[in-house]
Short mmCIF file of N, CA, C and O in Angstrom, two decimals:
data_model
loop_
_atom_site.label_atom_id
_atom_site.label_comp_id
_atom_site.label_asym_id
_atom_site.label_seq_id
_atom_site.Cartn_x
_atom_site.Cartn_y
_atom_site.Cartn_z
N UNK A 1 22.54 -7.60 7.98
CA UNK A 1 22.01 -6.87 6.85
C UNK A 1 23.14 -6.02 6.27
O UNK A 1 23.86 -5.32 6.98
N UNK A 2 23.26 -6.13 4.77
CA UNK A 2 24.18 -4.87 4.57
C UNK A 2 23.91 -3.91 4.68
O UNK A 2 22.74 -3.54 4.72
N UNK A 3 25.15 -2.98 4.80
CA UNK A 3 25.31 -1.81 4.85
C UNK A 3 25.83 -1.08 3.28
O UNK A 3 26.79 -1.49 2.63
N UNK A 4 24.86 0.20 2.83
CA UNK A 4 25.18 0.84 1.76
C UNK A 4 25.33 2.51 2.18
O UNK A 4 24.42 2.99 2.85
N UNK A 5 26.20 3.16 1.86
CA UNK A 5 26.89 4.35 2.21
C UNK A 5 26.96 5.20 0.95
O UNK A 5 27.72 4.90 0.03
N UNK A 6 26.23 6.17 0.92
CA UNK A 6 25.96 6.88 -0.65
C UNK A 6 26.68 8.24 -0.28
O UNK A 6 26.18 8.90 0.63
N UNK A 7 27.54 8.60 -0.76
CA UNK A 7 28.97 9.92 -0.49
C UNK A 7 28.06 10.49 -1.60
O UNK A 7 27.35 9.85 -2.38
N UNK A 8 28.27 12.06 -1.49
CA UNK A 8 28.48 13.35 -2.56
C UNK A 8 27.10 13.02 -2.95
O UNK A 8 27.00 12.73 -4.14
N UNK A 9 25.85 12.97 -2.17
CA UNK A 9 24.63 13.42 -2.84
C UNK A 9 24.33 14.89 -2.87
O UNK A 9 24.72 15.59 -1.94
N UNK A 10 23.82 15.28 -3.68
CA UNK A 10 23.30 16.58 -3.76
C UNK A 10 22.19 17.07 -3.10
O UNK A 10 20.99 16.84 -2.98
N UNK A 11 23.23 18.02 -2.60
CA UNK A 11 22.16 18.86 -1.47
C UNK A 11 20.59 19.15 -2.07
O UNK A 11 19.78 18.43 -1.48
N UNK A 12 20.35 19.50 -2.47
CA UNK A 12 18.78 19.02 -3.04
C UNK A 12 17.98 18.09 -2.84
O UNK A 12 16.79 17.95 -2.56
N UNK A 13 19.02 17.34 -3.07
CA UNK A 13 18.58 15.72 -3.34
C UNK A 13 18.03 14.80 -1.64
O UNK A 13 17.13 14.02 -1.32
N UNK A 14 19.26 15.51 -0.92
CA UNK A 14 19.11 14.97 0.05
C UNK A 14 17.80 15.87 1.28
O UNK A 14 16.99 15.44 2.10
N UNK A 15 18.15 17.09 0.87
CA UNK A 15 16.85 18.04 1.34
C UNK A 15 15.05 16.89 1.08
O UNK A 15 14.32 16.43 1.95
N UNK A 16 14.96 16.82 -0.12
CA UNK A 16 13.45 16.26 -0.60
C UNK A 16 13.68 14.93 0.22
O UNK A 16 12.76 14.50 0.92
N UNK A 17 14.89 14.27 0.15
CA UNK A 17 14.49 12.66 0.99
C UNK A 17 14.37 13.06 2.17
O UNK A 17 13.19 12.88 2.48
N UNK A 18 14.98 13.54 3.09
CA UNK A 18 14.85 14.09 3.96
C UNK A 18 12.90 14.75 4.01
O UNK A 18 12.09 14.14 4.71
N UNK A 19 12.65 15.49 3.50
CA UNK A 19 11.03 16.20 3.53
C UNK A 19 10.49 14.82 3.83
O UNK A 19 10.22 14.40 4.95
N UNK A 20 10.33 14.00 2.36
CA UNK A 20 9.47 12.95 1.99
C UNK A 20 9.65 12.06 3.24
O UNK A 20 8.58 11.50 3.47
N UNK A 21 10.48 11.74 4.03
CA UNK A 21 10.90 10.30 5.43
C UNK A 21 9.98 11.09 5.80
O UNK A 21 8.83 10.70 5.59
N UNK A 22 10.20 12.75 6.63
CA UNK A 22 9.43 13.22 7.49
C UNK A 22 7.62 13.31 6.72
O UNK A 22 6.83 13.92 7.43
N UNK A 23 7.37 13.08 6.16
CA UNK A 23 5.94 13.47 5.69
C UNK A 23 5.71 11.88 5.68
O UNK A 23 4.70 11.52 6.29
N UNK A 24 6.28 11.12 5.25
CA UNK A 24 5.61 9.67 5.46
C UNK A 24 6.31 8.57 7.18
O UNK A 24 6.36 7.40 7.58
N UNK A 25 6.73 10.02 7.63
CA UNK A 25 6.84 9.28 9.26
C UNK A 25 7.97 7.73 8.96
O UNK A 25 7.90 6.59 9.42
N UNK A 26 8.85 8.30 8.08
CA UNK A 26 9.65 7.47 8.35
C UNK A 26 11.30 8.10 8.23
O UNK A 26 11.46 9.25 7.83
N UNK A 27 12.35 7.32 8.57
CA UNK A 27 13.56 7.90 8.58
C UNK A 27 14.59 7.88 7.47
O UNK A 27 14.35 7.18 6.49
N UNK A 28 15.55 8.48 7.51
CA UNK A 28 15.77 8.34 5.66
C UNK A 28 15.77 7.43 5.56
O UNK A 28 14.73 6.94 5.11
N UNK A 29 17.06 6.42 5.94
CA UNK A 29 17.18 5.03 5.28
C UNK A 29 15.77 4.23 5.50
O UNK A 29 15.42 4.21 4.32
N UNK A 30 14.90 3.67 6.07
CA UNK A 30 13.55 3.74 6.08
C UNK A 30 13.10 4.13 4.31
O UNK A 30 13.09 3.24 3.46
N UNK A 31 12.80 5.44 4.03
CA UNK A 31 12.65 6.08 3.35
C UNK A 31 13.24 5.64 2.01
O UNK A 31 12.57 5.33 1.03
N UNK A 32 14.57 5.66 2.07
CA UNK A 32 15.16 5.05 0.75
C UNK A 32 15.24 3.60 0.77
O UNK A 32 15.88 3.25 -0.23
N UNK A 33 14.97 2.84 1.30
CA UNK A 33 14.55 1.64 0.95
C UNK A 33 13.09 1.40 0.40
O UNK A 33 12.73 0.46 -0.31
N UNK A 34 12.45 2.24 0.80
CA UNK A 34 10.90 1.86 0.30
C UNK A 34 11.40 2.30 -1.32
O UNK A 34 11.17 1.44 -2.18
N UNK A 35 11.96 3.37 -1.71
CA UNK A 35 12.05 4.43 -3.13
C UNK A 35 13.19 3.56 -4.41
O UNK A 35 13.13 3.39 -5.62
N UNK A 36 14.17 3.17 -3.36
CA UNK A 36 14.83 1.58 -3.74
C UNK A 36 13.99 0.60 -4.65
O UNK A 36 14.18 0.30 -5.83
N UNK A 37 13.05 0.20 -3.80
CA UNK A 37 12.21 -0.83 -3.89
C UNK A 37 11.32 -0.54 -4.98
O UNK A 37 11.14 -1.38 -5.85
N UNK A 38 10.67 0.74 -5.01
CA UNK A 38 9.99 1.02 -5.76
C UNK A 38 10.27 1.19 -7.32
O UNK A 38 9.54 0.73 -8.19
N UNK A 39 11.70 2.10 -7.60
CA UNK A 39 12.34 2.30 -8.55
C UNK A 39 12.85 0.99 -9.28
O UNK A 39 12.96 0.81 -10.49
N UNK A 40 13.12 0.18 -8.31
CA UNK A 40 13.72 -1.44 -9.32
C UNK A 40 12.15 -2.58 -9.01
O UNK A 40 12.16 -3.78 -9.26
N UNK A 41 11.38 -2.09 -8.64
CA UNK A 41 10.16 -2.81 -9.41
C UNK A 41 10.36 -3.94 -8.58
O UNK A 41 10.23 -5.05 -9.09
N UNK A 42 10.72 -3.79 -7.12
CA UNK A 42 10.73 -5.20 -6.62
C UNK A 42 9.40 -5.35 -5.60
O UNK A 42 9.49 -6.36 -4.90
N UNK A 43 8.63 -4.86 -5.45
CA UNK A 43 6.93 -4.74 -5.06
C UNK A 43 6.15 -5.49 -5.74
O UNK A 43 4.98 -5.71 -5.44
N UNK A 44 6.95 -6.14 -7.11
CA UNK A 44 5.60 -6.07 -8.37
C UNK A 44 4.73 -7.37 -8.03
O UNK A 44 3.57 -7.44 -8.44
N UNK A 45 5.23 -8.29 -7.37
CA UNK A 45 4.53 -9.54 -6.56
C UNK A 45 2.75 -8.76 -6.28
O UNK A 45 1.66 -8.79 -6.85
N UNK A 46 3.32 -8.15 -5.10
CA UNK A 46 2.18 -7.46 -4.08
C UNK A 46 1.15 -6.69 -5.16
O UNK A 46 -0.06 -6.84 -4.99
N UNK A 47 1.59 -5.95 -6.15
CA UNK A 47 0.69 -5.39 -7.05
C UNK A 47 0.28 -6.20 -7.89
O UNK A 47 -0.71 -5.76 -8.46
N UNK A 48 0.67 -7.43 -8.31
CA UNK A 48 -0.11 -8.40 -9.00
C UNK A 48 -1.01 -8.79 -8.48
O UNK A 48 -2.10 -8.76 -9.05
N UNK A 49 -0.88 -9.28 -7.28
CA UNK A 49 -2.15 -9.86 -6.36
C UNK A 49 -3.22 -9.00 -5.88
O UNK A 49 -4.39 -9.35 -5.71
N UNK A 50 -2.70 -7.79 -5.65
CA UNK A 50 -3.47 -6.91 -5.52
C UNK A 50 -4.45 -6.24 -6.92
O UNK A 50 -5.66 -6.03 -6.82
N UNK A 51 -3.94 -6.07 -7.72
CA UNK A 51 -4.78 -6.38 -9.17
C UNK A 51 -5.50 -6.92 -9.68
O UNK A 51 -6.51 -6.59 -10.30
N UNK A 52 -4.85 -8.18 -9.36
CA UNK A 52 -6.37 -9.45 -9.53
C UNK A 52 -7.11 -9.47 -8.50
O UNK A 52 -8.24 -9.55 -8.96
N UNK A 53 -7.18 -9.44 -7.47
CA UNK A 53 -7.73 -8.74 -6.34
C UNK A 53 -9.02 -7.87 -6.86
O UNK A 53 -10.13 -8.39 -6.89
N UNK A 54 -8.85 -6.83 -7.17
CA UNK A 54 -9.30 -5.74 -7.87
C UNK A 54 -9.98 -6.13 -8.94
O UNK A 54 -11.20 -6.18 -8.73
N UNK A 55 -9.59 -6.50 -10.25
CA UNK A 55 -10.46 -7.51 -11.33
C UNK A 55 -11.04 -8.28 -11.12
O UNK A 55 -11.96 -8.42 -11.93
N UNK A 56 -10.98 -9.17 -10.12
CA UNK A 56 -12.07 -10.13 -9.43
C UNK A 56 -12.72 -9.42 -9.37
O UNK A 56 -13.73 -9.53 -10.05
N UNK A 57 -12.53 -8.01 -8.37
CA UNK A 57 -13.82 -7.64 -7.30
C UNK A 57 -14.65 -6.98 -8.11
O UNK A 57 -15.85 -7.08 -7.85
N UNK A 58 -14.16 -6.03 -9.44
CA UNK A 58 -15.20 -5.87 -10.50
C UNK A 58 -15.05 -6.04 -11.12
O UNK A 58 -14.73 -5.30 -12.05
N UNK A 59 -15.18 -7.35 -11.12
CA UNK A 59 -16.47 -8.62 -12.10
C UNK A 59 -17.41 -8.83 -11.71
O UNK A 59 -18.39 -9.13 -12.39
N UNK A 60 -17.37 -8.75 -10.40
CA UNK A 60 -18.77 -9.33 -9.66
C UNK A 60 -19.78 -8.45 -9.87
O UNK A 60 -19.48 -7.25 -9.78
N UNK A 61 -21.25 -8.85 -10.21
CA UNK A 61 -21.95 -8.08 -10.40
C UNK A 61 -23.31 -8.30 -9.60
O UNK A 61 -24.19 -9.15 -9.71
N UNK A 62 -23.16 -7.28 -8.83
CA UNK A 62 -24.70 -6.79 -7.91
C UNK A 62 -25.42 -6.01 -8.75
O UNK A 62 -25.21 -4.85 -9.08
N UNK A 63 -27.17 -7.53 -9.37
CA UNK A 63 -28.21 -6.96 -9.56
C UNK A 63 -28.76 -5.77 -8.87
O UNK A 63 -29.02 -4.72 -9.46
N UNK A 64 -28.89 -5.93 -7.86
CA UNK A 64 -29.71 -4.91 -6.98
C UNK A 64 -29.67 -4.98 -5.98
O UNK A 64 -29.57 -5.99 -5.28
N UNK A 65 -29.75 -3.92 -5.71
CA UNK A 65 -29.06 -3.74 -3.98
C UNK A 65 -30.30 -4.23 -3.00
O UNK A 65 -30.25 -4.32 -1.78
N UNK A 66 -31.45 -4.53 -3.88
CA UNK A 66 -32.86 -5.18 -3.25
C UNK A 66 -32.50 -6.76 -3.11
O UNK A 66 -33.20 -7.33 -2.27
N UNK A 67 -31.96 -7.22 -3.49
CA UNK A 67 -31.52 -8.66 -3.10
C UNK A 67 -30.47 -8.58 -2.41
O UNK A 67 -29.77 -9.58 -2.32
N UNK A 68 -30.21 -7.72 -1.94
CA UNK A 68 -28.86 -7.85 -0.44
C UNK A 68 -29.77 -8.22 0.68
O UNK A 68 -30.96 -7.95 0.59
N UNK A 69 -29.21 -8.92 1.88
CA UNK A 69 -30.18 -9.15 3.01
C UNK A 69 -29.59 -7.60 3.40
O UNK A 69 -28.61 -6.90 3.14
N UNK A 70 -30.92 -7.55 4.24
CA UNK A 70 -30.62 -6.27 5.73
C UNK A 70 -29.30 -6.13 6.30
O UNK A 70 -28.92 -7.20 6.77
N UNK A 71 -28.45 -5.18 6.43
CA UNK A 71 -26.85 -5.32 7.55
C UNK A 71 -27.34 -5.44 9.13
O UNK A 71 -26.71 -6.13 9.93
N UNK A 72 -28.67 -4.59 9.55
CA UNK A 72 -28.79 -4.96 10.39
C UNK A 72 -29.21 -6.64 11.30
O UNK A 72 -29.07 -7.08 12.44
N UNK A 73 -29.68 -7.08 10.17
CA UNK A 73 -29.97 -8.67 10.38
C UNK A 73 -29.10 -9.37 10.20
O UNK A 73 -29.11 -10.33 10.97
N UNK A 74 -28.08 -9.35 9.31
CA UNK A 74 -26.41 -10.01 9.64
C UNK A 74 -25.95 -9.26 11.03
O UNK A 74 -25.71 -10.07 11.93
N UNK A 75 -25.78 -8.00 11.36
CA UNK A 75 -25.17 -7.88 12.19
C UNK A 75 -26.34 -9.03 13.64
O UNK A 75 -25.87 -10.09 14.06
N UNK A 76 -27.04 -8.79 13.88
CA UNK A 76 -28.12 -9.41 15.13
C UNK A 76 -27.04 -11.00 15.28
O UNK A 76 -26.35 -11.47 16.18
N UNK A 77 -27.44 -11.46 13.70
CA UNK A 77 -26.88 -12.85 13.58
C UNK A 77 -25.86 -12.80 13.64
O UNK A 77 -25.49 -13.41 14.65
N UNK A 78 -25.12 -12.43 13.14
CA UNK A 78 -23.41 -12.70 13.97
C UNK A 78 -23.05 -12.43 15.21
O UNK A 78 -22.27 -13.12 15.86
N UNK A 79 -23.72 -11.17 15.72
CA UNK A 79 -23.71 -11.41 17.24
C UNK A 79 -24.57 -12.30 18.20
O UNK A 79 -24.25 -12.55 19.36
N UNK A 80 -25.88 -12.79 17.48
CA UNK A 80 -26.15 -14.23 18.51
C UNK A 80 -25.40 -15.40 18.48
O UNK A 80 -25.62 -16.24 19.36
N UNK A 81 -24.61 -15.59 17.69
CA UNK A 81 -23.72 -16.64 17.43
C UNK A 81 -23.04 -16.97 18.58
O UNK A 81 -22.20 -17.87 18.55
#
């Protein structure tokens, strides 16, 4: 894997990456690869699918929650199975 080496960041700068690794339990480089990733839009796969995902799921439209079967009677039936 390469290696990238970023000299003369600003103390500020490096303070908040530093906060943000520790608040999302990860380590800087950890950290700046996710913010990497995020900033050049290379996720955008996963949020497409996940979108339509989402637009599928409301489209679907539940008349009434009176034509759902019972959960307890799916659950019985999936566990006599």
């Amino acid at each position: 894997m390469p290696l990238l080496q970023v000299r003369d960041i600003p103390e500020d700068l490096y303070e908040e990456l530093s906060r943000v690794a520790k608040q999302d339990n990860r380590s800087i480089a950890q950290e700046t690869i996710v913010l990497l990733r995020a900033a050049l839009n290379l996720d955008t796969e996963k949020r497409k699918r996940r979108r339509a995902f989402l637009d599928e799921a409301r489209d679907l439209i539940v008349e009434s929650p009176d034509d759902l079967p019972d959960p307890a009677i799916l659950l019985r039936e999936d566990r006599n199975r």
